[in-house]
Short mmCIF file of C-alpha atoms and ligand atoms in Angstrom, two decimals:
data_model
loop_
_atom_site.label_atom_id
_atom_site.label_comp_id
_atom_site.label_asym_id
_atom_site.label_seq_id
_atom_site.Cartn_x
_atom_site.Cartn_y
_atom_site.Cartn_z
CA UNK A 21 -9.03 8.03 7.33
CA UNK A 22 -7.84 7.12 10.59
CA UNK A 23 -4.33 5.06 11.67
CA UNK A 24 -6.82 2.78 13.28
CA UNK A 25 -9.67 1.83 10.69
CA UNK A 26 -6.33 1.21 8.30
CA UNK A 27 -5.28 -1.31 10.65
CA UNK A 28 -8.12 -2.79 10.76
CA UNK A 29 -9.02 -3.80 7.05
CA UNK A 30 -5.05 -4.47 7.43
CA UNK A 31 -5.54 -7.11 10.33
CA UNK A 32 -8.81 -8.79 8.35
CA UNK A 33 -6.36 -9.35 5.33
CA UNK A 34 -3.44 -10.89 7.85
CA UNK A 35 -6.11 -13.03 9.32
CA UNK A 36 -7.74 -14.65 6.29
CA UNK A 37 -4.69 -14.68 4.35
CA UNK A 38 -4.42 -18.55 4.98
CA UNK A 39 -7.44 -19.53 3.09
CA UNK A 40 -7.98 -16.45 0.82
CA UNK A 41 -6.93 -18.79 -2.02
CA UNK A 42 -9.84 -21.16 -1.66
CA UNK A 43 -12.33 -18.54 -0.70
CA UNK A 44 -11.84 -15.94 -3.55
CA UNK A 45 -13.25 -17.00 -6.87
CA UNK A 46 -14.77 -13.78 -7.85
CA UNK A 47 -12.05 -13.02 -10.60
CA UNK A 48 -11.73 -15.51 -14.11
CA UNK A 49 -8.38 -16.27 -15.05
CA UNK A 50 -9.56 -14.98 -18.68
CA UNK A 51 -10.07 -11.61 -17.54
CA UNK A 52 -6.62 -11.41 -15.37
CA UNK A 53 -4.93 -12.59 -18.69
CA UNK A 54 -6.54 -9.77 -20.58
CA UNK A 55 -5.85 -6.86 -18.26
CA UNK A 56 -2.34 -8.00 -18.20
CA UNK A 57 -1.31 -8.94 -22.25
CA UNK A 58 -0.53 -5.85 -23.01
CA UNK A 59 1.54 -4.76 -19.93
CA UNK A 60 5.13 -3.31 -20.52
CA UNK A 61 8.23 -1.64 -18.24
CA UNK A 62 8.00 -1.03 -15.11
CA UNK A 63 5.01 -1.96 -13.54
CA UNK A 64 3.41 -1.67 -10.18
CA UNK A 65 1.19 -3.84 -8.84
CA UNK A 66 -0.57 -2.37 -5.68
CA UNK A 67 -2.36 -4.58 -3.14
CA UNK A 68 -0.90 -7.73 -5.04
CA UNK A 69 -2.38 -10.07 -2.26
CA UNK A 70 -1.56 -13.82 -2.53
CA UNK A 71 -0.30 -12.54 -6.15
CA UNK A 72 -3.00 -14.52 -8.24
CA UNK A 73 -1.91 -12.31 -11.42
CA UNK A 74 2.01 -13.41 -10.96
CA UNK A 75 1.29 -15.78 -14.07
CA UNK A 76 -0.33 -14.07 -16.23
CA UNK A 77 1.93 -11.39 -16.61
CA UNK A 78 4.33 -11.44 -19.79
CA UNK A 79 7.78 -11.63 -19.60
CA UNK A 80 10.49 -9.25 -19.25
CA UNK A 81 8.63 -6.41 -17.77
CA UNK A 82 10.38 -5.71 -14.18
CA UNK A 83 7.51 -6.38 -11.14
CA UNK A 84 7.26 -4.42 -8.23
CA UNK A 85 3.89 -6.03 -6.15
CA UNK A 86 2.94 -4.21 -2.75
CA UNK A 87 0.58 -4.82 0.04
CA UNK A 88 -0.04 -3.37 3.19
CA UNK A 89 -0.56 -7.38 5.34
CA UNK A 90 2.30 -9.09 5.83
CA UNK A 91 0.31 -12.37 5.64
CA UNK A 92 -1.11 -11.79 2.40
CA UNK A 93 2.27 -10.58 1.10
CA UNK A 94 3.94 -14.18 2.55
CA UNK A 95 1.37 -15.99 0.13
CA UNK A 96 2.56 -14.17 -2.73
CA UNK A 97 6.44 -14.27 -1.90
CA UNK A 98 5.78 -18.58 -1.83
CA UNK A 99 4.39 -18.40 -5.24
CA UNK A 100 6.83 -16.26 -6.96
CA UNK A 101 9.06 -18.91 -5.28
CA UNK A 102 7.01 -21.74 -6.62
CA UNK A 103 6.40 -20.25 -10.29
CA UNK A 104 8.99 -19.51 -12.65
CA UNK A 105 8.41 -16.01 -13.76
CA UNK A 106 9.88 -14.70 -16.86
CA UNK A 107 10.05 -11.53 -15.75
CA UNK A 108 11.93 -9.47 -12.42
CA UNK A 109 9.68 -9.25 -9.42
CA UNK A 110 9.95 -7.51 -6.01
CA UNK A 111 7.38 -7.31 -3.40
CA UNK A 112 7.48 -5.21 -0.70
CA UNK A 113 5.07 -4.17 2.07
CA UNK A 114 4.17 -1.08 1.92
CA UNK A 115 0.74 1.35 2.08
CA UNK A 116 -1.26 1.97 -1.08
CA UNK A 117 -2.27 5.33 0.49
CA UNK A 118 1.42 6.31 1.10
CA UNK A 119 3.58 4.93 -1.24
CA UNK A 120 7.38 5.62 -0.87
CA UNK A 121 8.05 5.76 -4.65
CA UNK A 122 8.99 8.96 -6.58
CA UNK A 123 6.39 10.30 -8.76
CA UNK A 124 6.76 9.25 -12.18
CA UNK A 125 8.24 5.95 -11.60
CA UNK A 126 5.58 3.29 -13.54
CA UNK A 127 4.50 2.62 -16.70
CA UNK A 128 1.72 0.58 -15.60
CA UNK A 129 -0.01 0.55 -12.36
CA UNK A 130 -2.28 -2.72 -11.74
CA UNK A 131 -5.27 -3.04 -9.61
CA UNK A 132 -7.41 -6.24 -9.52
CA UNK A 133 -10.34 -6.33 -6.31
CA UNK A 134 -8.60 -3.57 -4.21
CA UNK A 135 -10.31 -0.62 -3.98
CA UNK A 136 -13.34 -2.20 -2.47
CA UNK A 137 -10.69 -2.51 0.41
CA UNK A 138 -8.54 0.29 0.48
CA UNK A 139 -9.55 1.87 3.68
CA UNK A 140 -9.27 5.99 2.12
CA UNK A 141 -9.74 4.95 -1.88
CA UNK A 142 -9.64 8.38 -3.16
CA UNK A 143 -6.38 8.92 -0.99
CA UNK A 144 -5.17 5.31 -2.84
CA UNK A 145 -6.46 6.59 -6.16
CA UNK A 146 -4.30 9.63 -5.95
CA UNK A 147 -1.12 7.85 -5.11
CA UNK A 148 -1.36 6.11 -7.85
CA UNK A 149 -1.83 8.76 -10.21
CA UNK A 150 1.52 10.52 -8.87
CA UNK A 151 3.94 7.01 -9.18
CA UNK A 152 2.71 6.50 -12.48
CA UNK A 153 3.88 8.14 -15.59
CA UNK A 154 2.14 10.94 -17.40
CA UNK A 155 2.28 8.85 -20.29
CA UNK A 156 1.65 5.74 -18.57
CA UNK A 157 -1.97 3.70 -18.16
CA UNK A 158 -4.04 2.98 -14.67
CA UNK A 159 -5.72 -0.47 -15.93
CA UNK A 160 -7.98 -2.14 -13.04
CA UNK A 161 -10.50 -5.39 -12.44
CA UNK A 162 -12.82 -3.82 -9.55
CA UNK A 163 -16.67 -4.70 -8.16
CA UNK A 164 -18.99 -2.09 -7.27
CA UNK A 165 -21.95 -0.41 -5.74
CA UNK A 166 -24.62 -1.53 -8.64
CA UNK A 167 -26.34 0.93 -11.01
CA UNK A 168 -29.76 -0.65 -10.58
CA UNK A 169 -31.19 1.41 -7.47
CA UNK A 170 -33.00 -2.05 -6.21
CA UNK A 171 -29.52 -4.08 -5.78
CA UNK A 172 -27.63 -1.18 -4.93
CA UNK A 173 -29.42 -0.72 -1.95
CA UNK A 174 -29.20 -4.33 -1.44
CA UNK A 175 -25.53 -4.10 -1.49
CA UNK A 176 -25.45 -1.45 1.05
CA UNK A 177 -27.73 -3.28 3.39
CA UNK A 178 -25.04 -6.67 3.64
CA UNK A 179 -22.06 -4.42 3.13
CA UNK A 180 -21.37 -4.22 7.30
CA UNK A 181 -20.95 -7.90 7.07
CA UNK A 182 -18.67 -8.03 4.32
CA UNK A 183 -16.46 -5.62 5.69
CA UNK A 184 -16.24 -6.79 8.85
CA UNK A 185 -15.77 -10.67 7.70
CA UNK A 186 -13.59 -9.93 4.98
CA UNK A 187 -12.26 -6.35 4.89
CA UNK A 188 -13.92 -5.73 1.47
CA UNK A 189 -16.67 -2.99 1.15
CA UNK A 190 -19.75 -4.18 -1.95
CA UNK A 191 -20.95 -0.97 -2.26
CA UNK A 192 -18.18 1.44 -3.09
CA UNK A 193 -18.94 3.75 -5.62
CA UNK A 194 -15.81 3.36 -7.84
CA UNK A 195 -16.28 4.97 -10.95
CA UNK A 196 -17.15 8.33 -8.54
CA UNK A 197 -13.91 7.93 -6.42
CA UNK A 198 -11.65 7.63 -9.39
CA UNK A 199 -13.32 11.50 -10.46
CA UNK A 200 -13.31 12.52 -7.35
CA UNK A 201 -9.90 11.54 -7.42
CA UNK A 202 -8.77 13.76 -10.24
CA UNK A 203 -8.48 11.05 -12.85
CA UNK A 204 -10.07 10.18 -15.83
CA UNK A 205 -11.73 6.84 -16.94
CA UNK A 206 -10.49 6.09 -20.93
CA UNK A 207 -12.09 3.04 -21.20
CA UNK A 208 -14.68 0.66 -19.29
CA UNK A 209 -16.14 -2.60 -19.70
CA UNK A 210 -19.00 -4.57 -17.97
CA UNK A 211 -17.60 -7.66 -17.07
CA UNK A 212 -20.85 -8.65 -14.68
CA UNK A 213 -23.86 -6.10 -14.57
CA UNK A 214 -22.14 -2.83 -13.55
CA UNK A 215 -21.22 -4.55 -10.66
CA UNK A 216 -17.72 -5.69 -12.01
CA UNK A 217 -15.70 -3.97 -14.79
CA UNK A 218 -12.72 -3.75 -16.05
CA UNK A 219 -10.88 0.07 -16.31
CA UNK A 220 -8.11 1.61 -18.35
CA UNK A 221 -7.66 6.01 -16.53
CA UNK A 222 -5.72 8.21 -17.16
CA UNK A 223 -3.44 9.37 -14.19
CA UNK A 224 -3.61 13.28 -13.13
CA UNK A 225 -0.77 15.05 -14.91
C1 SAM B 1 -9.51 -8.57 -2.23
S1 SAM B 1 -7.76 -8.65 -2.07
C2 SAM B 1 -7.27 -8.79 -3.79
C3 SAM B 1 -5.88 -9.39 -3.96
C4 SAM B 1 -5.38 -9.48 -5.40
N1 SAM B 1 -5.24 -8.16 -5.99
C5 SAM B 1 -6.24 -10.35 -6.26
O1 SAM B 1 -6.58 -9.96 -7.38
O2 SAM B 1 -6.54 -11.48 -5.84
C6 SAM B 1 -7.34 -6.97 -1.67
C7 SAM B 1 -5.88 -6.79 -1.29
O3 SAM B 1 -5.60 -5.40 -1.20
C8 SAM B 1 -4.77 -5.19 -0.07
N2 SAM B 1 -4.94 -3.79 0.34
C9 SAM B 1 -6.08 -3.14 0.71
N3 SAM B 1 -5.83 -1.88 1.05
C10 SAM B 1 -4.49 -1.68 0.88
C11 SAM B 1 -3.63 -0.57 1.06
N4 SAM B 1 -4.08 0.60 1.52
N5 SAM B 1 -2.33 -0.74 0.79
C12 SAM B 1 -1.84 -1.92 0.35
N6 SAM B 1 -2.60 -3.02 0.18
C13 SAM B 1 -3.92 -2.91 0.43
C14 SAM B 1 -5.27 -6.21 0.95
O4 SAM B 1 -4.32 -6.45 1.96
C15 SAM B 1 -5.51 -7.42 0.04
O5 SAM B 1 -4.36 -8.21 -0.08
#
């Protein structure tokens, strides 16, 4: 994956980051609340956005949110400012595909909507799997590419518009990145169709 397609999906984020808020109502609070309960340590968040999970995490874990637009970042730096966490929280902006962390350095590692967007996923996927802990969990909201061969095609048909709107792809094949990836899915639920589910892998160690 090229400098310049990462810059791109980069530059979509930066310029919708304004009204991403009003536009983006594909994940329930409900299901944000779930995927977090449970969460512990150290935890990364990786393409944290306009940080729509900063209050449904529980306290005293210590937060550390990245994301490779500075806009999008700004968004989520005014509501940590605006909320009062009960936990420690840094954000920083930084590449999912080329994270500056040592390996081994979460116990959780959070992904809600973000691999649709990730310009190299399997590249993002594996980064992931090194920062996190052997013992630690991978737990994940995403959409994807349907199962049903009728709206799958579908999906790839509008996907050019999507991406080049929005930055997000509709037709990734998730569940195949994440083993082409090296990792291993331990749990996964349909949250709509198999169009959007929630995840729980098992990094590479
Ligand atoms: C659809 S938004 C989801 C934001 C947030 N996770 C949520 O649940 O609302 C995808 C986010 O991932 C970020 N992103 C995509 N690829 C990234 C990468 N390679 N490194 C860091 N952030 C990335 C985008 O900038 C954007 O903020």
């Amino acid at each position: 994956m090229t400098q310049r397609s990462t810059d791109k999906i980069k530059n979509r984020y930066n310029r919708i980051s304004g009204v991403y808020d009003s536009m983006d109502k594909m994940i329930k609070d409900s299901w944000r609340k779930d995927l977090l309960k449970n969460v512990t340590g150290n935890v990364l968040e990786v393409g944290i956005g306009t940080g729509a999970n900063l209050p449904f995490y529980p306290p005293d874990i210590h937060l550390t949110g990245i994301d490779f637009s500075p806009g999008m970042l700004n968004k989520a730096r005014m509501k940590a400012d605006t909320l009062e966490l009960p936990y420690q929280i840094s954000l920083v902006e930084m590449n999912a595909q080329e994270m500056d962390f040592p390996d081994n350095t979460f116990d959780y590692v959070v992904a809600t909507c973000v691999f649709c967007s990730v310009p190299d996923p399997v590249k993002g996927l594996q980064e992931i799997s090194r920062v996190c802990k052997p013992e630690g969990e991978i737990i994940m909201l995403e959409h994807m590419r349907s199962e049903n061969a009728v709206v799958g095609k579908m999906m790839d048909i509008v996907n050019p518009v999507t991406v080049n709107t929005w930055g997000a792809n509709i037709n990734r094949r998730t569940l195949e990145n994440i083993n082409k990836a090296g990792l291993s899915i331990e749990e996964k639920e349909d949250l709509v169709f198999t169009i959007f589910r929630k995840l729980k892998i098992k990094p590479d160690k």
